[in-house]
mmCIF file of C-alpha atoms in Angstrom:
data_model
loop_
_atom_site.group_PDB
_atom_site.id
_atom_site.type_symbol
_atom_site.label_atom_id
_atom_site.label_comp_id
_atom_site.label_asym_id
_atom_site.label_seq_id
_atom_site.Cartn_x
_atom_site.Cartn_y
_atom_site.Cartn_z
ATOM 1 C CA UNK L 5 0.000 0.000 0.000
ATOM 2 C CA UNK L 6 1.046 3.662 -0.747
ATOM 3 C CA UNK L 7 0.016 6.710 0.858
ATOM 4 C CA UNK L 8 0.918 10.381 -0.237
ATOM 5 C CA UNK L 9 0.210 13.727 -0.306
ATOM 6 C CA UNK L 10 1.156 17.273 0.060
ATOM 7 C CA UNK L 11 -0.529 20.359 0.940
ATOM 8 C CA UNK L 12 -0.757 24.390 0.582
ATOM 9 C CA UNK L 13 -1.942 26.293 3.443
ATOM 10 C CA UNK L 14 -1.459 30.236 3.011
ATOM 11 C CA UNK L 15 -2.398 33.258 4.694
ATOM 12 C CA UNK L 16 -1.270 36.885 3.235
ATOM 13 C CA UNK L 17 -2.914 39.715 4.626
ATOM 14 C CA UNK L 18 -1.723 43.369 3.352
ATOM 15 C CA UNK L 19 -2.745 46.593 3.570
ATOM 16 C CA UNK L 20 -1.896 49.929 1.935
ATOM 17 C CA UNK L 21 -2.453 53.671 3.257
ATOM 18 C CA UNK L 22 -2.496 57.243 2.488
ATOM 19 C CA UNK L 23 -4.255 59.344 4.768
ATOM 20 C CA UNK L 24 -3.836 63.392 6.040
ATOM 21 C CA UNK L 25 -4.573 63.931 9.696
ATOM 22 C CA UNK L 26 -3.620 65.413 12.981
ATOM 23 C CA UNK L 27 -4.225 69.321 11.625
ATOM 24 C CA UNK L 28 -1.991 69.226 9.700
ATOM 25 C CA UNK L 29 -1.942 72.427 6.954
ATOM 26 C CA UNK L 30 -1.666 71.417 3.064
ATOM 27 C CA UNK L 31 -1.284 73.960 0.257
ATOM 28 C CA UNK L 32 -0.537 72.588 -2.695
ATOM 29 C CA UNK L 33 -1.094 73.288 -6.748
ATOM 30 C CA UNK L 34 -3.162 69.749 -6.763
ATOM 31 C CA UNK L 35 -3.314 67.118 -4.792
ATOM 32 C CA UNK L 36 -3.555 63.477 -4.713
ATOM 33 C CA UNK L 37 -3.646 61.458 -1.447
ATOM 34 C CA UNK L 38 -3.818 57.690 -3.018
ATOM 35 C CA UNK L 39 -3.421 54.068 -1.254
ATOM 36 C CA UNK L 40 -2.477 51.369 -3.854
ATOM 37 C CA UNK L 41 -2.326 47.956 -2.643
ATOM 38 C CA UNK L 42 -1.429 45.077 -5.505
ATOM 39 C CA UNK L 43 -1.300 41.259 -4.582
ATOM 40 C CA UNK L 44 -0.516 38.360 -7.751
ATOM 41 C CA UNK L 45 -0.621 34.808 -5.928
ATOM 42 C CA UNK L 46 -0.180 31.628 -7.760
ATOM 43 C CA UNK L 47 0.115 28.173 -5.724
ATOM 44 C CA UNK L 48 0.350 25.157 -7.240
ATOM 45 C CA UNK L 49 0.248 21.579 -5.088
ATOM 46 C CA UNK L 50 0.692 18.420 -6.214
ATOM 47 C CA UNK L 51 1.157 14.808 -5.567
ATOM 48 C CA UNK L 52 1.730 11.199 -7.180
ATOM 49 C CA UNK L 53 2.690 7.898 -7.039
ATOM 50 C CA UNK L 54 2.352 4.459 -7.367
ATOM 51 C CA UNK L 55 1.729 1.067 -5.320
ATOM 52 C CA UNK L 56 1.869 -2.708 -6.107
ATOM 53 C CA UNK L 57 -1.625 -2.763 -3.849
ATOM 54 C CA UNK L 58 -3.837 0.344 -2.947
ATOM 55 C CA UNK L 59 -2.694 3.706 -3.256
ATOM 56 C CA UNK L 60 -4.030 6.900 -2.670
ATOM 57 C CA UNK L 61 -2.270 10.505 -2.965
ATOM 58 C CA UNK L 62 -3.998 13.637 -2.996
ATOM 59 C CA UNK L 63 -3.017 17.362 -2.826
ATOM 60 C CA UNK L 64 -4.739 20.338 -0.851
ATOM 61 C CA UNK L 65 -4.524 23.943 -1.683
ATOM 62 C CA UNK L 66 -5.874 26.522 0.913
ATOM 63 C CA UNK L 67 -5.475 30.272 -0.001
ATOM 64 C CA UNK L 68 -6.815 32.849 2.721
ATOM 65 C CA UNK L 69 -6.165 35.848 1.614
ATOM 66 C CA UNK L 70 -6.629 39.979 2.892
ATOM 67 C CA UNK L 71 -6.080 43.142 0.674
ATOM 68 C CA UNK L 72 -7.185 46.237 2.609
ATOM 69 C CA UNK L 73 -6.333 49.761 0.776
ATOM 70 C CA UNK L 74 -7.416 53.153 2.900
ATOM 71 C CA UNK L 75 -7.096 57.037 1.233
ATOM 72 C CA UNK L 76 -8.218 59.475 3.455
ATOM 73 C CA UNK L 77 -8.283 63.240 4.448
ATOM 74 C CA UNK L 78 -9.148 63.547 8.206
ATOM 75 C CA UNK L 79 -11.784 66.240 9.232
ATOM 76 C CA UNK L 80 -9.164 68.251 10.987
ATOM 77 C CA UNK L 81 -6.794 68.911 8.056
ATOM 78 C CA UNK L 82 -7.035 72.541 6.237
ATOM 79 C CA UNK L 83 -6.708 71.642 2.580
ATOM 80 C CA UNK L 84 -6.089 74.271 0.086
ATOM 81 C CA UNK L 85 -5.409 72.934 -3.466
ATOM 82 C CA UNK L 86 -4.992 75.429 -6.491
ATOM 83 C CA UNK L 87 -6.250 72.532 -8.620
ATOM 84 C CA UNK L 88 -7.825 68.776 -8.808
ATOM 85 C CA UNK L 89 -8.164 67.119 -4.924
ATOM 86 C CA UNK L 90 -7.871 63.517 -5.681
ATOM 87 C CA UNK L 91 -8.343 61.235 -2.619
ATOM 88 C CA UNK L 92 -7.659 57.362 -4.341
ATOM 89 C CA UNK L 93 -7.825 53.652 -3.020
ATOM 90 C CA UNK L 94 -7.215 51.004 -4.823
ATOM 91 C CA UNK L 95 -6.994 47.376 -4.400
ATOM 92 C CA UNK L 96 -5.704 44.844 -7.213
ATOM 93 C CA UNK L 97 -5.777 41.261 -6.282
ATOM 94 C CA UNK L 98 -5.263 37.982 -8.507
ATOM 95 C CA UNK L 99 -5.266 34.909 -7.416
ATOM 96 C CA UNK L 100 -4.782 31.207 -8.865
ATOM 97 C CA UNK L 101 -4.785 28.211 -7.172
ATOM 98 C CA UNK L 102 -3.876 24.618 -8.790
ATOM 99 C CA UNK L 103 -4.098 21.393 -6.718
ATOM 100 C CA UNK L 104 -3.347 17.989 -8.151
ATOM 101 C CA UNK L 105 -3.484 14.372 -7.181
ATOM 102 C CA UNK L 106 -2.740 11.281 -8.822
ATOM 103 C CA UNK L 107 -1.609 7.102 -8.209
ATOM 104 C CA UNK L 108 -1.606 4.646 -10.398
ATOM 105 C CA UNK L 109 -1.481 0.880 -8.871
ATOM 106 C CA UNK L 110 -1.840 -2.882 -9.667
ATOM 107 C CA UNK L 111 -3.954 -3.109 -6.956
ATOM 108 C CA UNK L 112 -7.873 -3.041 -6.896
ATOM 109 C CA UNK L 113 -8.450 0.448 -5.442
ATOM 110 C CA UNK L 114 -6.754 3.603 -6.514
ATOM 111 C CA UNK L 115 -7.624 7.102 -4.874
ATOM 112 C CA UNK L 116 -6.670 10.184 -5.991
ATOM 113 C CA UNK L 117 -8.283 13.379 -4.813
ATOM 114 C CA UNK L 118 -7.087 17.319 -5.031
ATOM 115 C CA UNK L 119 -8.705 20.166 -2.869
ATOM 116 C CA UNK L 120 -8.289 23.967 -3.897
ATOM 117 C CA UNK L 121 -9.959 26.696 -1.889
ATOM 118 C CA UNK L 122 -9.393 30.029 -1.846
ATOM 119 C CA UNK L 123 -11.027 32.967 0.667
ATOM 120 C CA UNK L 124 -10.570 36.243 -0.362
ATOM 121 C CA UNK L 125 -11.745 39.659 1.715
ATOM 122 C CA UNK L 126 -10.547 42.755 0.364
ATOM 123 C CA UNK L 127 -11.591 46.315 2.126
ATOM 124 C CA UNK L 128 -11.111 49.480 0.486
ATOM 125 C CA UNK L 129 -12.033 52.668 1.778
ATOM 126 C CA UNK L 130 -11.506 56.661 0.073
ATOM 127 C CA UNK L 131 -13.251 58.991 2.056
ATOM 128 C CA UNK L 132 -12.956 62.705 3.314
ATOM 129 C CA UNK L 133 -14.119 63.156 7.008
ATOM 130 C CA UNK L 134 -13.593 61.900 10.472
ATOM 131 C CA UNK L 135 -10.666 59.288 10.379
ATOM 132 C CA UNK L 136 -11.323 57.391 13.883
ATOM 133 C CA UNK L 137 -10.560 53.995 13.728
ATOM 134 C CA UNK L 138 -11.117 53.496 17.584
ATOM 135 C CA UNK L 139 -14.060 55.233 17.278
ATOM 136 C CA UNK L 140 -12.625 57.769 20.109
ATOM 137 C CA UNK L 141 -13.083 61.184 18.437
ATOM 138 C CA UNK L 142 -16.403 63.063 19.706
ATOM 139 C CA UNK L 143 -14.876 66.186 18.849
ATOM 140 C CA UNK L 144 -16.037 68.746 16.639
ATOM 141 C CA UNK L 145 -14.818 68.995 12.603
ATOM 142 C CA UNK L 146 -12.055 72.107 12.627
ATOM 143 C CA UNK L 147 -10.671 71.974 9.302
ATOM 144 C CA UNK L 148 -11.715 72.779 5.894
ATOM 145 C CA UNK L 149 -10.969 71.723 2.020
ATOM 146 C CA UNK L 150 -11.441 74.371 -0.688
ATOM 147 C CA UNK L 151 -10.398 73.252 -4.601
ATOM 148 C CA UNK L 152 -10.919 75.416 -7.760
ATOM 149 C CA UNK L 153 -10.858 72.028 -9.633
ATOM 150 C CA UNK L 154 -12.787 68.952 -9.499
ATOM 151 C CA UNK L 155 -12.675 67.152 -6.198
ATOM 152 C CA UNK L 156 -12.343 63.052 -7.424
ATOM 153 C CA UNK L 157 -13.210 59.968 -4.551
ATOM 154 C CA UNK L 158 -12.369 57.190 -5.850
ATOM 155 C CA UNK L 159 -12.276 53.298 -4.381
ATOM 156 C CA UNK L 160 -11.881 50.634 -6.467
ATOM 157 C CA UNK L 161 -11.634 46.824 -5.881
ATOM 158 C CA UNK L 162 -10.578 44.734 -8.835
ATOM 159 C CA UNK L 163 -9.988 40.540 -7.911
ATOM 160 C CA UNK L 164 -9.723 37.945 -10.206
ATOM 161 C CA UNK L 165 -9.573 34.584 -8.946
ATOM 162 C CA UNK L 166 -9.041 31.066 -9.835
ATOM 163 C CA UNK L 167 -9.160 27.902 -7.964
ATOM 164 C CA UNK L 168 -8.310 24.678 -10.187
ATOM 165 C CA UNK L 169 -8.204 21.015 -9.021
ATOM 166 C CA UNK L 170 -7.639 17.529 -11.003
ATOM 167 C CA UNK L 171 -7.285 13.925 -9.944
ATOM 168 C CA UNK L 172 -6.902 11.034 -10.842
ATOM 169 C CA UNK L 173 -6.193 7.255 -10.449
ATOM 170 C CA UNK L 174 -5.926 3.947 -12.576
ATOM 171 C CA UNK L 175 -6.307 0.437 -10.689
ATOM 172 C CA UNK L 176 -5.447 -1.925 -13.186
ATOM 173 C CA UNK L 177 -5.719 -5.270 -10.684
ATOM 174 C CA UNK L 178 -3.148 -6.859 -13.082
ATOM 175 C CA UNK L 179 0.262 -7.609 -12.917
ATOM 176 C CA UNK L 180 0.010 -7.642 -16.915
ATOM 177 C CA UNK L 181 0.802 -4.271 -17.550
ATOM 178 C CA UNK L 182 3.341 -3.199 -15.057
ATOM 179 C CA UNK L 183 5.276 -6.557 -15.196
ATOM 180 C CA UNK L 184 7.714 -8.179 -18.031
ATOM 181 C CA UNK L 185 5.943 -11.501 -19.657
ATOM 182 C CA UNK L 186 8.526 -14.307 -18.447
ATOM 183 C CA UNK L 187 8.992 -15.288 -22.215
ATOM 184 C CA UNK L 188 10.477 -11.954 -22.682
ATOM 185 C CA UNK L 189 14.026 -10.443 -22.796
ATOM 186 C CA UNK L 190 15.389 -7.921 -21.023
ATOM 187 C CA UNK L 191 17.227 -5.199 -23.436
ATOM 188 C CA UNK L 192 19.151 -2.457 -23.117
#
């Protein structure tokens, strides 16, 4: 009997972030306060064999993965921009997962099996206003923002994902094909 595998267990979690806080005074000929967070994942698991009796192999893939992106201005910051105000967040995540598992034996039972899973959360935030992540601040909004061009809040979440399994197994129960007929001769 054979036994075999091999697995893929993962866990990325990043984050990306721009803000303006803390009245603090900005005067600028544009601005652009932008959080750009960019994740490209590819795992690929496999496993194989053989046995003279049973054999099973199989191959697990387990992606978890995070992409948080935060652009923010904080409702205490004097902004004065002479042209566009761009506040940006962006998250770009792509993902592919490949699990395989295969055995081949002379046996009567052959098991091959391949698990991919992936779990993706992505949070992305662009906003201009009270930055509290404690949820502590009860005071008051002292600061202003004042453009003469367009004032652009953007978030933006783009994931593309794949998750991609095969497996496989042959039980031939003969010694036929895996053995050399005893009226043959051995070459080299």
């Amino acid at each position: 009997a054979a036994v075999g595998g091999s697995a893929d267990l993962i866990s990325i979690d990043t984050g990306s972030s721009a803000t303006i806080r803390g009245d603090a005074e900005v005067n600028s000929a544009a601005l652009d306060v932008a959080a750009d967070n960019v994740q490209r994942v590819v795992t690929v698991t496999e496993a194989g064999g053989s046995s003279d009796a049973i054999g099973i192999e199989g191959a697990v893939s387990i992606n978890t993965l995070g992409n948080n992106s935060l652009a923010a201005i904080d409702d205490d910051v004097e902004v004065d921009a002479k042209g566009d105000l761009t506040v940006d967040a962006r998250a770009d995540l792509e993902n592919i997962s490949v699990a395989g598992g295969v055995v081949a034996t002379k046996g009567q039972v052959g098991i091959g099996f391949s698990v991919s899973l992936n779990t993706i959360a992505s949070d992305v935030s662009a906003y201009i206003g009270n930055y509290d992540p404690l949820g502590l601040d009860m005071a008051a909004a002292t600061g202003h923002l004042s453009s003469t061009g367009a004032v652009n809040l953007v978030a933006y979440s783009d994931i593309s994902q794949g998750a991609y399994s095969v497996a496989g197994a042959l039980a031939t129960d003969s010694k036929a094909q895996t053995e050399m007929p005893a009226d043959a001769s051995d070459t080299q």
